[in-house]
Amino acid sequence: MTANLHPPIFDGHNDVLLKLYRAGGVSAAASFLTGCAGAVDVPAAKAGGFAGGFFAVYVPSPTDLALKFEEMTKPEYQLVLPDEIPYADAIPVVMAQSAILFEMERLGALKICRTVADIRAAMAAGIMAAIFHIEGAEAIDPDFHTLEVLYQSGLRSIGPVWSRPTIFGHGVPFRYPSSPDTGDGLTDTGKRLVKRCNDLGIMLDLSHLNEAGFWDVARLSDAPLVATHSNAHVICPHSRNLTDKQLAAIKDSDGMVGLNFAVAFLRDDGKMLADVPMSQMIRHLDHLIAQVGEDRVGLGSDYDGAVVPQDVTRVSGLPVLRDAMEQHGYGAALIAKLCHGNWLRVLEKTWGG
Ligand SMILES: [Zn+2]
């Protein structure tokens, strides 16, 4: 079977925009079309059947977490989270990364999708379908003026925190072994953000929230609960993963969880080491499916933001994972749901028609 006969993959998380921002900003966008030496670009996507996904805008901290990956190879670790990033520092970075995304669209590399119909049309036309997502809401002011403007320009998904604190709440530190129950949840402003996102039809991503914040959203939100890139805590007891109780809440809300390829969240030992077999990814998928059901699991690769298993280091390698699903006994209908169908389902419920 060639890659093109496999169901296309729509993915819950990538950090391509951060990579291009660091590579020179808007002027680096063109390299996405020809090949930009990372995990995701147009040639690799065509080779691997990568049809699109969530493109995260993310404001890096002065101390890059990637520098701490070494620390995450130890048997136990607890990384100190960077300080809160002020609004005034976050805005120019969010504008720059958003501009890169718009430049990529202008160059014909992708289509920024505002509805599920947009995603279906882009996939049918063979154009990469991108969701404009913000990971960490540092650039959102408490009166939601920037939220409104970003929504009007195409923003459809937001994580109230990327692990470090914001005015909206607290995230999980990178800690192994650890429960995700690591501190206070949403602030009052964060609770208002949930309501505002519900009103606008912006998806809330729970992946970096701590457990208290997760339950705050579960109580307040009228949308399905979605964790775009998180794994099963019972297999890998990392603070970033979801307990069975959290997974039950996702199921009850008819939400969704995307399998994170980051090896520290896949491995039983929580180490940031790439020698992870496909069978370990399948173990997580099996457990997630058992907990939330076949209609509520997808992929959330974290490509260009994490160390991933050696057999799927780029999107061109994705057929290896699909083959592993097939060999494990997943049928064609289930594989199609895991690869893209479930994302479209939950987005339709979250955004409306
Ligand atoms: Zn993330």
PDB file of C-alpha atoms and ligand atoms in Angstrom, residues 13 135 162 208 229 240, ligand 1:
ATOM      1  CA  HIS A  13      -0.525  19.856  17.711  1.00  0.00           C
ATOM      2  CA  GLU A 135      -0.704  27.610  23.255  1.00  0.00           C
ATOM      3  CA  TRP A 162       1.349  26.461  28.384  1.00  0.00           C
ATOM      4  CA  HIS A 208      -1.158  21.861  29.756  1.00  0.00           C
ATOM      5  CA  HIS A 229      -1.715  16.370  22.985  1.00  0.00           C
ATOM      6  CA  ARG A 240       1.434  16.105  31.622  1.00  0.00           C
TER       7      ARG A 240
HETATM    8 ZN    ZN B   1       2.373  21.523  24.335  1.00  0.00          ZN
END
